[in-house]
Amino acid sequence: MTRTRNAAEEPNTEARAPRYRLRLFVAGDEPNSAKARSVLARVCESHLRGRYELEVVDVFEDYQAAIDSHVLMVPTLIVEEPPPTRIVVGSFRDVDVLVDALGLPVAEDLS
Amino acid sequence: MGMGEEKLQSERVQSVPLEKARTFIPGLDDILEGGLPRGRTTILHGASGSGKTLLGLEFVYRGALNGEAGIFVSCEESIEQLRQNAATLGWDLPAQERANQLFLLDGRIRPDTLASGDFSVKGLLAIVSGKRREMSAKRIAIDALEVMLRLFDTPRQVRSEMHALNDWLQEAGMTSILTVRPPSRFSSPFEDFFDSMGDCVIRLDARVSEQVTTRRLRVTKYRGSGTGRNEYPYVIGEGGFRAAPISTVGLRHKPLAEKISSGIARLDEILGGGFRRGACILLAGLPGTGKTILASTFAAEMCSRGEAVLYLGFEESEAAVAGNVRSAGVDLSPHLASGRLKFLTNFPEAMGAEEHFMRALDQIDAVRPRHVIVDAISACPRMGGKRSAFEYLMRLLNACKERGITVLFVNQLSGADDYLEISGNEISSMVDTAVFLDYESSAGETNRVLQVLKSRGSKHSNQKREYVIRDSGFEILDAYRGEGEVLTGTLRQRQEERDRLEARRLAFEVEAKELELKRLRLALEQALEAIGQPGDRTVGAGSAGGVHPGQGDVDAAGGGGAGPGRERP
C-alpha cells in the first residue's frame, strides 16, 4: 500500500491525480456480477469521484470484448488506466483486494 | 450446480445407439471404435510431454478440415506458440482460422490476476457460446483445464464450475475434449471427479524406460461403447498424432494358405512341403548357425517368384547382410535392384518400440510385401525392455497376419537353452513353424544340425538333420547319422539325447512340465560341458520363470502390469 500512497495522497497532486479507466465484465445480473457492480460503484464514488470512467461489459452481449481482453472469469475488473494494467476477478468480497488493486489506501468504512 | 451433480452421478440412459464423432486421427478412431462420443465430453489425462495438447488440437483441426468447425481453448500455451508447433507438423491453422472453421482462444490467466470473492467461468461460456453460433462450431477442446481451475480456492468451487461448464457443453451439443494434467495440486479426488464427468476417459502415458520413450494410450472409460482397455502405442511425428490399433488376436487373421518353398528343397521336404503362406515362422539358433543365410535364401526364393519381401534388420546394414550371405551363395543384389527386396534397418536403441512399429507398418503399406523377415527378434528388447519388444513383435505379427503376410522371425540365441525362453514367451503360441539350428557334437567333431520343432498344418519330420553352409548355399545332408556311432554309443548319452529332443518338442507344445525342464537343463549342461560350447553359462538362467503357457496373447500385452487403477495412489 505504501507503494501507491504518494501518487494518490499528496495534497498538491489533486489536480494531477491519476484518472482511472475501469472495465468491469459481468454476466447479466447474476449474483456475483451484481455484487461486484455495487461494491465497485461504492469504492469509486468514495475514492475516485470525478476521476474515473467505468465501462460495464456484459459478456453475453459482447463476447468479442471478452475475447479481446481474455476474460474467461466473471466478474472481472480490468484497471486499464493508470498503468500498469491490473486485473481482479470476483465479487470483491474482500474489498481490500480491490482497493489495493486500485492503488488506494485501505479504509475501514468500505466494507 | 447441485442438479448437475445429481444428473452426472446417475448413469445416463442410452436409449439410442451412441453417435460418434470421428477424430480423423490415424489409428485413434479404430481404437475408439468410430470416434469420440458425439455431443459429449471426453476427459484426456496426460503429463506434460505426453502430447495431450497436440491430441486436443488435432481433434479440432482435423474436424475443421473435415467440415466440422471447432474451438480450441489454450490455458497454457500462447496462440502463437500453438500455431508454430502446428506448423512444424505441417498443419496450417491460420488457413482454417481464416475460413472461420477454427477458433483459437487464449485462455491463459495472467499470473498477476487477483481474486476476491466468488466468480465463475461464465466469461468462457459466453465466448464459446458466441463463437459456436457464429461458426456453427461442433467441437471444442479445452487444454490444460487444471491451470484455469487453479484460480479457484476450494474443491467445491472447482467442482461446481466444472459441472457448469460440462452441462453447458452438453446442452450445446458440443463434442468436447477437456485435457487435464495428472494431479499436482489437484490430487486424486479430482482425477476421479474429472473421470466421472466424462463419457469417455483417455489416458496418455509417456514413460522413459531404458532410455527409450514409450508412449501408450488407454481408454479407461467409454460410456455406452465397448472399446478395449488395452494400451495402445502412439507416436507424435510428421503429420501429428498417430495411434496403433491392434485387433483382437486372430479375429482378422488370414488363414494359413498354400505351401511355399523355403528356398531349400530338402528343408521343404522336412517341413512337409515347405512353409505355409501367411504363417509365422521362427528361426532360432546360436550365433554362426546360418540363420540369416537361411532367411535370405527364403527371401531370394520369394523374390525370384515375383513376391515382394521386406527385411527388417536391427544389427547389420543392408550392404552387410547382402555381403555376408553372398559368400554363402545367396545373391540378393538382383532383388534389391528390382525393388522386390526392401530393407529397413535401424538400431533397436534408435527409437522406441512404437516408432519401430510405425516405421515397419509404413514400409508394409508402401512396399506391400508378401513376406516380412525380422532379423533378429533377440535384438528387440533393446527398444526399451522385454515388454516393449514383446508388444512390438505381437503388433507386427498381427499386422502381418491380417494382411496374409508371412513373417519370419530370426532369433539369435545366446545359449543353447534360450529357446525355452521363447517357449515361455507368448509368441510361441503364435508361431506356426519353428526351425531350430544347433551345434551337435558327434564322432569327435562339431556339426550343425537343423530340427523342425513345429510345423502347424503340415506333417513334418522331427528328426535332426545335419547341414553345412557351402559357398553354393545352405545344404542339408542326409539324415543325421550321429546316433549310434562311436562316441554317442553309450545308453546314457542316447537317453540324454532323446530327452533333449523330446523336451524341445514339448516346450513348443506349451505343456512343458517343470520337472522335465530341470532334467533337460541338467542334461544340457552336461552336454555343453562335454562339447565345451560357449554360452553354457546361460543355461538354466532366466528360463525358470519363462515357462508359461502362451495364452491370451494380446490381453496379456495390454493389461500386464498396468491395470486401470495403477496410476492412482
XYZ file of C-alpha atoms in Angstrom:
680
model
C 0.000 0.000 0.000
C 2.847 2.275 0.627
C 3.841 1.594 -2.914
C 0.976 3.698 -4.243
C 0.297 6.108 -1.428
C 2.277 9.046 -2.800
C 0.516 9.289 -6.086
C -2.896 9.186 -4.500
C -2.387 11.145 -1.334
C -0.121 14.092 -1.750
C -2.318 17.188 -1.421
C -0.737 19.193 -4.203
C -1.273 16.394 -6.700
C -5.057 16.700 -6.555
C -5.117 18.366 -9.947
C -2.691 15.823 -11.340
C -4.318 12.897 -9.556
C -4.459 9.937 -11.912
C -7.586 9.343 -13.866
C -8.962 5.846 -13.800
C -10.277 3.855 -16.693
C -12.058 0.751 -15.497
C -13.819 -2.034 -17.311
C -15.960 -4.463 -15.412
C -17.003 -7.635 -17.183
C -20.236 -9.094 -15.908
C -22.697 -11.754 -16.916
C -26.087 -10.100 -16.884
C -27.234 -9.612 -13.340
C -26.196 -12.898 -11.866
C -25.363 -12.519 -8.160
C -21.568 -12.281 -8.361
C -21.787 -9.686 -11.086
C -24.403 -7.638 -9.250
C -22.348 -7.729 -6.062
C -19.216 -6.666 -7.899
C -21.005 -3.777 -9.556
C -22.343 -2.410 -6.327
C -19.070 -2.740 -4.415
C -17.125 -1.178 -7.250
C -19.598 1.683 -7.529
C -19.267 2.417 -3.821
C -15.470 2.362 -3.872
C -15.302 4.557 -6.944
C -17.738 7.086 -5.557
C -15.936 7.348 -2.254
C -12.380 7.387 -3.594
C -12.379 8.329 -7.216
C -15.285 10.636 -7.609
C -14.922 12.707 -10.730
C -11.856 10.990 -11.981
C -12.901 7.635 -13.254
C -14.614 6.103 -16.218
C -16.310 2.793 -15.664
C -17.454 0.666 -18.543
C -19.570 -2.343 -17.686
C -19.456 -5.075 -20.305
C -21.949 -7.904 -20.345
C -20.017 -10.848 -21.761
C -23.156 -12.445 -23.113
C -23.914 -9.335 -25.123
C -20.382 -8.630 -26.263
C -18.367 -11.804 -26.230
C -15.869 -10.265 -28.631
C -14.855 -7.841 -25.888
C -14.289 -10.806 -23.594
C -12.135 -12.456 -26.254
C -10.132 -9.287 -26.806
C -9.468 -8.875 -23.109
C -9.008 -12.603 -22.359
C -11.829 -12.532 -19.886
C -12.802 -16.080 -19.008
C -13.933 -15.457 -15.466
C -16.828 -13.304 -14.482
C -16.872 -10.828 -12.877
C -13.515 -9.424 -13.949
C -12.319 -5.913 -13.347
C -9.579 -4.546 -15.547
C -7.906 -1.383 -14.364
C -6.683 -0.066 -17.683
C -5.536 3.339 -16.501
C -3.384 4.365 -14.793
C -0.740 1.805 -15.768
C 0.205 -0.865 -15.069
C -2.879 -2.827 -16.011
C -4.375 -4.683 -13.062
C -6.913 -7.471 -13.064
C -9.208 -8.527 -10.263
C -11.683 -11.340 -10.557
C -14.535 -11.988 -8.186
C -17.357 -10.317 -6.354
C -14.968 -8.213 -4.247
C -15.907 -9.882 -1.020
C -12.572 -8.708 0.297
C -12.722 -5.031 -0.582
C -9.114 -4.541 0.436
C -8.028 -6.525 -2.575
C -9.967 -4.172 -4.821
C -8.789 -1.065 -3.051
C -5.233 -2.267 -3.240
C -5.600 -3.066 -6.916
C -6.766 0.499 -7.481
C -3.765 1.783 -5.578
C -5.872 3.393 -2.890
C -5.354 3.457 0.858
C -7.362 0.839 2.655
C -10.181 2.396 4.630
C -12.269 0.924 7.414
C -15.658 2.087 6.339
C -15.794 0.477 2.946
C -16.825 -2.996 3.786
C -24.865 -26.920 -9.942
C -26.293 -29.341 -7.416
C -28.659 -30.559 -10.063
C -25.813 -31.074 -12.403
C -24.065 -33.230 -9.898
C -27.026 -35.498 -9.459
C -27.520 -35.773 -13.148
C -23.927 -36.698 -13.717
C -23.704 -39.203 -10.979
C -26.512 -41.280 -12.336
C -25.682 -43.177 -15.463
C -27.307 -41.694 -18.471
C -29.732 -43.942 -20.207
C -28.545 -44.710 -23.670
C -31.777 -45.235 -25.484
C -30.295 -44.654 -28.907
C -27.041 -46.088 -30.173
C -24.195 -43.843 -29.267
C -23.311 -41.492 -32.059
C -19.620 -40.953 -32.528
C -17.582 -38.086 -33.863
C -14.586 -39.207 -35.835
C -11.325 -37.736 -34.669
C -9.775 -38.267 -38.109
C -6.560 -39.046 -36.273
C -4.854 -42.084 -37.807
C -5.488 -45.175 -35.742
C -7.441 -43.459 -32.987
C -10.883 -43.971 -34.473
C -10.211 -47.681 -34.723
C -9.271 -47.806 -31.065
C -12.359 -45.784 -30.184
C -14.488 -47.923 -32.472
C -15.606 -44.967 -34.501
C -14.596 -41.870 -32.599
C -15.408 -39.851 -29.519
C -18.930 -39.727 -28.113
C -20.692 -37.051 -30.124
C -22.075 -34.167 -28.147
C -20.391 -35.498 -25.036
C -17.305 -34.807 -23.022
C -14.073 -36.723 -23.206
C -11.503 -36.311 -20.486
C -7.934 -36.600 -21.649
C -5.310 -37.154 -18.972
C -1.663 -36.755 -19.751
C 1.520 -35.440 -18.206
C 3.432 -32.682 -19.908
C 5.228 -34.097 -22.861
C 2.621 -36.769 -23.431
C 1.135 -34.932 -26.388
C -2.262 -34.186 -24.926
C -2.256 -30.606 -26.186
C -1.484 -31.883 -29.611
C -4.182 -34.512 -29.494
C -6.772 -31.945 -28.425
C -5.666 -29.531 -31.097
C -5.554 -32.208 -33.750
C -9.064 -33.280 -32.891
C -10.290 -29.749 -33.523
C -8.034 -29.122 -36.504
C -8.906 -32.321 -38.323
C -12.536 -31.696 -37.555
C -12.182 -28.302 -39.216
C -10.541 -29.875 -42.255
C -13.462 -32.257 -42.475
C -16.169 -29.678 -42.237
C -16.799 -29.572 -38.504
C -15.816 -26.195 -37.160
C -14.170 -26.160 -33.786
C -12.824 -24.114 -30.925
C -9.575 -24.658 -29.095
C -9.033 -23.009 -25.746
C -5.453 -22.874 -24.611
C -4.948 -22.329 -20.910
C -1.227 -22.852 -21.009
C 0.378 -22.072 -24.336
C 0.087 -18.869 -26.292
C -1.795 -18.958 -29.546
C 1.350 -18.025 -31.416
C 3.197 -20.977 -29.888
C 0.373 -23.252 -30.916
C 0.436 -22.017 -34.480
C 4.167 -22.519 -34.644
C 4.081 -26.003 -33.152
C 1.301 -26.915 -35.505
C 3.263 -25.592 -38.463
C 6.127 -27.955 -37.672
C 3.657 -30.799 -38.094
C 2.516 -29.412 -41.399
C -0.793 -28.108 -40.109
C -1.948 -24.787 -41.435
C -4.005 -23.412 -38.575
C -4.234 -19.855 -39.962
C -5.920 -21.125 -43.115
C -8.641 -22.779 -41.041
C -8.905 -19.702 -38.849
C -9.426 -17.526 -41.899
C -12.061 -19.908 -43.161
C -13.797 -19.496 -39.800
C -13.541 -23.231 -39.257
C -11.159 -22.895 -36.365
C -11.002 -20.503 -33.457
C -8.089 -20.423 -31.052
C -8.829 -18.778 -27.748
C -6.071 -17.645 -25.473
C -7.409 -18.826 -22.154
C -4.347 -18.093 -20.098
C -4.959 -16.369 -16.830
C -2.497 -13.580 -16.232
C -0.282 -14.608 -13.367
C -0.775 -11.312 -11.547
C -4.546 -11.709 -11.542
C -6.003 -11.057 -8.108
C -9.020 -12.850 -6.799
C -11.558 -11.626 -4.287
C -14.865 -13.289 -3.646
C -16.830 -15.517 -5.944
C -16.581 -15.807 -9.671
C -17.347 -18.292 -12.374
C -16.298 -19.421 -15.833
C -19.193 -17.591 -17.442
C -16.795 -15.481 -19.462
C -15.535 -18.608 -21.125
C -19.077 -19.833 -21.631
C -20.106 -16.530 -23.177
C -17.191 -16.633 -25.590
C -17.675 -20.239 -26.552
C -21.380 -19.763 -26.861
C -20.969 -16.712 -29.099
C -18.332 -18.361 -31.223
C -20.318 -21.536 -31.516
C -23.238 -19.631 -33.002
C -21.000 -17.576 -35.220
C -19.071 -20.555 -36.634
C -21.633 -23.330 -36.146
C -18.885 -24.998 -34.158
C -19.400 -28.643 -33.338
C -16.297 -29.485 -31.385
C -14.173 -27.945 -28.704
C -11.016 -28.785 -26.849
C -10.018 -27.033 -23.661
C -6.385 -27.632 -22.978
C -4.843 -27.703 -19.531
C -8.105 -27.075 -17.781
C -6.452 -27.536 -14.405
C -4.449 -24.372 -15.000
C -7.605 -22.331 -15.289
C -9.055 -24.011 -12.228
C -6.113 -23.042 -10.073
C -7.762 -19.688 -9.630
C -10.488 -21.262 -7.546
C -9.898 -21.633 -3.858
C -11.910 -24.621 -2.851
C -12.601 -28.044 -4.321
C -16.276 -27.241 -4.090
C -15.837 -24.278 -6.409
C -13.822 -26.326 -8.851
C -16.495 -28.981 -8.947
C -19.311 -26.574 -9.362
C -17.557 -24.704 -12.172
C -16.682 -27.925 -13.917
C -20.274 -29.046 -13.762
C -21.462 -25.723 -15.101
C -19.024 -25.977 -17.964
C -19.788 -29.582 -18.717
C -23.532 -29.132 -18.549
C -23.321 -26.196 -20.853
C -21.124 -28.036 -23.345
C -23.508 -30.946 -23.453
C -26.572 -28.804 -23.770
C -24.899 -27.050 -26.652
C -24.226 -30.465 -28.176
C -20.501 -29.865 -28.438
C -18.215 -32.834 -28.797
C -15.608 -31.884 -26.252
C -12.176 -32.822 -25.099
C -11.021 -31.480 -21.774
C -7.374 -32.139 -21.175
C -6.050 -32.401 -17.661
C -2.589 -32.910 -16.381
C -2.284 -35.537 -13.672
C -2.526 -34.157 -10.185
C -0.008 -31.797 -8.827
C -2.133 -29.546 -6.726
C -5.368 -31.239 -7.635
C -4.974 -34.622 -6.168
C -6.722 -37.877 -6.870
C -10.235 -36.896 -5.751
C -10.181 -34.529 -8.690
C -8.977 -37.177 -11.018
C -11.953 -39.311 -10.087
C -14.158 -36.309 -10.346
C -12.958 -35.474 -13.830
C -13.408 -39.064 -14.835
C -16.961 -39.046 -13.565
C -17.666 -36.044 -15.761
C -16.506 -37.578 -18.977
C -18.407 -40.074 -21.034
C -15.057 -41.124 -22.331
C -11.749 -41.042 -20.500
C -8.430 -41.395 -22.263
C -5.066 -41.549 -20.575
C -1.804 -40.807 -22.281
C 1.322 -42.106 -20.727
C 4.837 -41.314 -21.842
C 7.387 -43.353 -19.940
C 11.084 -43.478 -20.295
C 12.393 -46.935 -19.769
C 15.891 -47.994 -20.617
C 16.434 -44.573 -22.155
C 13.750 -45.017 -24.731
C 10.456 -43.192 -24.524
C 7.439 -45.353 -24.843
C 4.077 -43.743 -25.345
C 0.866 -45.504 -24.539
C -2.748 -44.596 -24.822
C -5.507 -46.186 -22.816
C -9.233 -45.700 -22.970
C -10.173 -46.217 -19.351
C -13.833 -45.423 -19.745
C -16.266 -45.184 -22.589
C -19.865 -44.965 -21.544
C -22.135 -46.864 -23.876
C -19.338 -48.192 -26.007
C -17.231 -51.265 -25.702
C -13.721 -50.243 -26.535
C -10.914 -52.433 -25.334
C -8.915 -51.310 -22.361
C -5.636 -52.319 -23.815
C -2.753 -49.971 -24.006
C -2.074 -48.774 -27.477
C 1.201 -47.332 -28.594
C 1.222 -43.928 -30.227
C 3.761 -41.619 -31.710
C 3.927 -37.952 -32.492
C 5.654 -37.418 -35.748
C 5.200 -35.898 -39.146
C 1.561 -35.087 -39.576
C 0.777 -35.300 -35.892
C -0.580 -37.856 -33.517
C -0.763 -41.427 -34.651
C -2.007 -44.377 -32.679
C -1.604 -48.036 -33.450
C -4.697 -50.094 -33.020
C -4.355 -53.797 -32.694
C -7.029 -56.232 -33.467
C -8.083 -58.945 -31.148
C -5.730 -61.773 -31.797
C -6.828 -63.955 -34.599
C -10.037 -62.134 -35.276
C -8.997 -60.695 -38.573
C -6.154 -63.008 -39.232
C -5.995 -64.603 -42.612
C -5.863 -68.383 -42.518
C -2.667 -70.125 -43.445
C -2.558 -70.504 -47.177
C -0.737 -72.736 -49.600
C 2.734 -74.114 -49.103
C 5.622 -72.051 -50.323
C 9.191 -73.075 -50.728
C 11.758 -72.220 -48.119
C 14.228 -71.970 -50.970
C 15.864 -75.232 -49.929
C 14.326 -78.369 -51.377
C 15.384 -80.618 -48.539
C 14.070 -78.279 -45.916
C 10.775 -78.222 -47.770
C 10.689 -82.000 -47.506
C 11.358 -81.920 -43.784
C 8.679 -79.280 -43.368
C 6.202 -81.488 -45.148
C 6.144 -79.399 -48.284
C 7.508 -76.023 -47.261
C 6.371 -73.069 -45.199
C 2.749 -72.005 -45.249
C 1.939 -68.659 -46.771
C 0.859 -66.227 -44.081
C 2.481 -68.285 -41.360
C 4.650 -67.088 -38.521
C 7.962 -68.834 -38.810
C 10.510 -68.854 -36.048
C 14.068 -69.490 -36.999
C 16.180 -69.821 -33.880
C 19.761 -70.714 -33.340
C 23.096 -69.958 -31.821
C 25.434 -67.452 -33.468
C 27.075 -68.786 -36.572
C 24.475 -71.404 -37.340
C 23.412 -69.633 -40.531
C 20.074 -68.145 -39.571
C 20.491 -65.067 -41.714
C 21.597 -67.208 -44.619
C 18.518 -69.369 -44.288
C 16.297 -66.312 -44.035
C 17.948 -64.691 -47.028
C 17.632 -67.872 -49.050
C 13.924 -67.779 -48.417
C 13.801 -64.080 -49.297
C 15.671 -64.631 -52.544
C 13.418 -67.545 -53.443
C 10.295 -65.483 -52.945
C 11.702 -62.518 -54.827
C 12.591 -64.768 -57.754
C 8.955 -65.769 -57.812
C 7.998 -62.143 -58.081
C 6.872 -61.657 -54.484
C 7.995 -58.633 -52.520
C 9.898 -59.155 -49.282
C 10.541 -56.652 -46.513
C 13.624 -57.262 -44.401
C 13.634 -55.576 -41.007
C 17.204 -55.543 -39.777
C 18.386 -54.498 -36.329
C 22.027 -55.343 -36.378
C 23.544 -55.012 -39.774
C 23.118 -52.714 -42.721
C 21.609 -53.823 -45.967
C 25.072 -53.952 -47.531
C 26.498 -56.024 -44.683
C 23.698 -58.580 -44.826
C 23.894 -58.813 -48.609
C 27.671 -59.189 -48.451
C 27.574 -61.869 -45.772
C 25.032 -64.041 -47.452
C 26.660 -63.639 -50.845
C 29.685 -65.524 -49.537
C 27.267 -68.350 -48.763
C 25.935 -68.358 -52.273
C 22.859 -66.205 -51.785
C 22.753 -63.260 -54.150
C 20.309 -60.602 -53.062
C 21.529 -57.894 -55.403
C 19.140 -58.538 -58.329
C 16.207 -58.414 -55.909
C 17.432 -55.242 -54.280
C 17.863 -53.756 -57.745
C 14.387 -54.806 -58.827
C 12.948 -53.379 -55.638
C 11.283 -56.667 -54.714
C 13.508 -56.888 -51.681
C 13.422 -53.905 -49.415
C 15.473 -53.411 -46.275
C 14.526 -51.329 -43.301
C 17.422 -51.222 -40.902
C 17.503 -49.325 -37.649
C 19.343 -49.888 -34.441
C 16.928 -51.015 -31.760
C 18.056 -48.223 -29.457
C 17.455 -45.566 -32.099
C 13.812 -45.113 -31.136
C 11.030 -46.522 -29.053
C 9.206 -49.705 -29.912
C 6.188 -47.720 -31.087
C 8.187 -45.841 -33.615
C 9.865 -49.008 -34.802
C 6.442 -50.459 -35.271
C 5.067 -47.417 -37.076
C 8.003 -47.344 -39.416
C 7.651 -51.014 -40.164
C 3.955 -50.500 -40.782
C 4.685 -47.614 -43.120
C 7.001 -49.845 -45.090
C 4.477 -52.663 -45.124
C 1.907 -50.298 -46.542
C 4.366 -48.849 -49.033
C 6.164 -51.994 -50.189
C 3.180 -54.326 -49.816
C 5.417 -57.318 -49.144
C 4.112 -60.860 -49.152
C 6.773 -61.822 -46.627
C 8.458 -59.985 -43.780
C 11.712 -61.030 -42.173
C 12.722 -59.737 -38.751
C 16.412 -60.172 -38.027
C 16.648 -60.580 -35.136
C 13.886 -60.596 -32.569
C 16.546 -61.122 -29.907
C 17.639 -57.510 -30.516
C 14.172 -56.128 -29.835
C 14.427 -55.850 -26.047
C 16.921 -53.067 -26.709
C 13.989 -50.975 -27.923
C 13.106 -50.411 -24.291
C 12.735 -53.651 -22.429
C 11.296 -57.084 -22.839
C 7.754 -55.975 -22.664
C 8.187 -53.356 -25.381
C 9.886 -55.958 -27.520
C 7.082 -58.380 -26.988
C 4.454 -55.825 -27.861
C 6.363 -54.714 -30.904
C 6.574 -58.266 -32.172
C 2.963 -59.059 -31.390
C 1.758 -55.957 -33.164
C 3.956 -56.576 -36.116
C 2.788 -60.145 -36.260
C -0.829 -59.081 -36.019
C -0.415 -56.518 -38.755
C 1.151 -59.153 -40.996
C -1.339 -61.859 -40.144
C -4.175 -59.540 -41.014
C -2.633 -58.955 -44.394
C -1.806 -62.574 -45.068
C 1.896 -61.777 -44.959
C 4.345 -64.494 -43.987
C 6.547 -63.473 -41.059
C 9.910 -64.983 -40.450
C 11.364 -64.203 -37.058
C 15.044 -64.822 -36.724
C 16.015 -65.416 -33.117
C 19.616 -65.348 -32.104
C 20.128 -67.449 -29.019
C 22.970 -66.705 -26.687
C 22.919 -70.135 -25.149
C 21.539 -73.445 -26.219
C 18.889 -73.244 -23.551
C 17.439 -69.917 -24.629
C 14.778 -71.435 -26.772
C 12.982 -72.219 -23.573
C 12.544 -68.518 -23.129
C 10.864 -68.367 -26.456
C 8.558 -71.137 -25.499
C 7.700 -69.289 -22.303
C 7.068 -66.169 -24.263
C 3.542 -65.751 -25.566
C 4.919 -65.515 -29.049
C 5.375 -69.249 -29.137
C 1.658 -69.816 -29.358
C 1.618 -67.586 -32.430
C 4.415 -69.466 -34.088
C 3.225 -71.779 -36.830
C 6.567 -73.190 -37.780
C 9.701 -73.361 -35.699
C 13.074 -74.291 -37.060
C 15.933 -74.735 -34.658
C 19.562 -74.559 -35.680
C 22.108 -76.014 -33.326
C 25.553 -77.449 -32.983
C 25.903 -81.101 -32.326
C 28.943 -82.957 -31.211
C 29.339 -86.278 -32.879
C 32.163 -88.564 -33.771
C 34.614 -86.129 -32.294
C 33.540 -83.181 -34.442
C 31.046 -80.426 -34.075
C 28.427 -80.230 -36.744
C 25.487 -78.030 -37.456
C 22.105 -79.597 -37.134
C 18.659 -78.449 -38.024
C 15.434 -79.550 -36.456
C 11.860 -78.618 -37.204
C 10.200 -78.322 -33.821
C 6.780 -77.410 -35.054
C 5.055 -77.019 -38.346
C 1.419 -76.258 -37.986
C -0.782 -77.803 -40.615
C 1.918 -79.988 -42.088
C 3.193 -83.448 -41.486
C 6.763 -82.710 -40.745
C 9.761 -84.608 -39.533
C 11.108 -84.037 -36.044
C 14.327 -85.662 -36.978
C 17.557 -83.766 -36.650
C 19.333 -83.158 -39.875
C 22.893 -82.181 -40.307
C 23.589 -79.298 -42.651
C 26.544 -77.443 -43.985
C 26.953 -73.952 -45.333
C 28.896 -74.019 -48.553
C 29.686 -71.218 -50.906
C 26.905 -72.624 -53.009
C 24.456 -72.187 -50.179
C 22.722 -73.895 -47.334
C 22.842 -77.640 -47.805
C 21.043 -80.232 -45.727
C 22.762 -83.587 -45.630
C 21.193 -86.987 -45.431
C 19.525 -87.995 -42.201
C 21.603 -87.356 -39.141
C 23.985 -90.129 -38.552
C 25.475 -89.206 -35.216
C 23.466 -91.570 -33.100
C 24.884 -94.995 -32.568
C 28.320 -94.097 -33.685
C 31.425 -94.415 -31.657
C 31.215 -91.518 -29.250
C 27.476 -91.418 -28.764
C 27.180 -95.089 -28.308
C 26.529 -95.347 -24.588
C 22.995 -95.834 -23.450
C 23.120 -92.878 -21.159
C 24.136 -90.478 -23.826
C 21.447 -91.756 -26.104
C 18.898 -91.328 -23.392
C 20.061 -87.766 -22.846
C 19.831 -87.128 -26.497
C 16.290 -88.419 -26.630
C 15.410 -86.303 -23.614
C 16.670 -83.243 -25.348
C 14.696 -83.919 -28.456
C 11.562 -84.674 -26.566
C 11.840 -81.703 -24.254
C 12.359 -79.356 -27.133
C 9.235 -80.578 -28.766
C 7.304 -80.312 -25.530
C 8.498 -76.808 -24.926
C 6.841 -75.729 -28.109
C 3.660 -77.520 -27.252
C 3.419 -75.265 -24.226
C 2.890 -78.092 -21.773
C 6.453 -78.473 -20.622
C 6.475 -79.591 -17.037
C 8.903 -78.138 -14.616
C 10.488 -81.410 -13.677
C 11.255 -82.321 -17.203
C 12.744 -78.940 -17.761
C 15.005 -79.263 -14.779
C 16.125 -82.571 -16.070
C 16.592 -81.108 -19.501
C 18.657 -78.264 -18.150
C 20.869 -80.698 -16.373
C 21.227 -82.748 -19.479
C 22.039 -79.674 -21.493
C 24.603 -78.516 -19.023
C 26.286 -81.843 -19.194
C 26.087 -81.953 -22.933
C 27.501 -78.481 -23.277
C 30.252 -79.157 -20.847
C 31.074 -82.180 -22.889
C 31.382 -80.198 -26.121
C 32.726 -77.082 -24.428
C 30.350 -74.706 -26.194
C 30.476 -71.051 -25.213
C 27.246 -69.782 -23.826
C 26.707 -72.607 -21.399
C 26.778 -70.086 -18.580
C 23.333 -69.010 -19.550
C 21.953 -72.471 -19.282
C 19.116 -72.503 -16.875
C 19.347 -68.808 -16.182
C 16.236 -66.763 -16.565
C 14.181 -69.510 -18.062
C 12.658 -70.934 -14.943
C 10.086 -68.164 -14.823
C 9.679 -68.146 -18.534
C 7.806 -71.355 -18.922
C 4.228 -70.284 -19.011
C 1.695 -71.446 -21.466
C 1.168 -68.735 -24.034
C -2.411 -67.759 -23.613
C -4.401 -64.619 -24.175
C -1.589 -63.055 -26.074
C -2.590 -59.517 -26.575
C -4.634 -59.124 -23.482
C -1.566 -60.034 -21.573
C 0.357 -57.479 -23.560
C -2.073 -54.713 -22.924
C -3.011 -55.341 -19.381
C 0.055 -56.859 -17.899
C 1.324 -54.847 -15.007
C -0.739 -51.839 -15.902
C -4.239 -52.258 -14.631
C -6.629 -49.360 -14.935
C -6.154 -48.232 -11.371
C -2.402 -48.251 -11.480
C -1.878 -44.525 -11.614
C -3.875 -43.787 -8.569
C -2.013 -43.517 -5.343
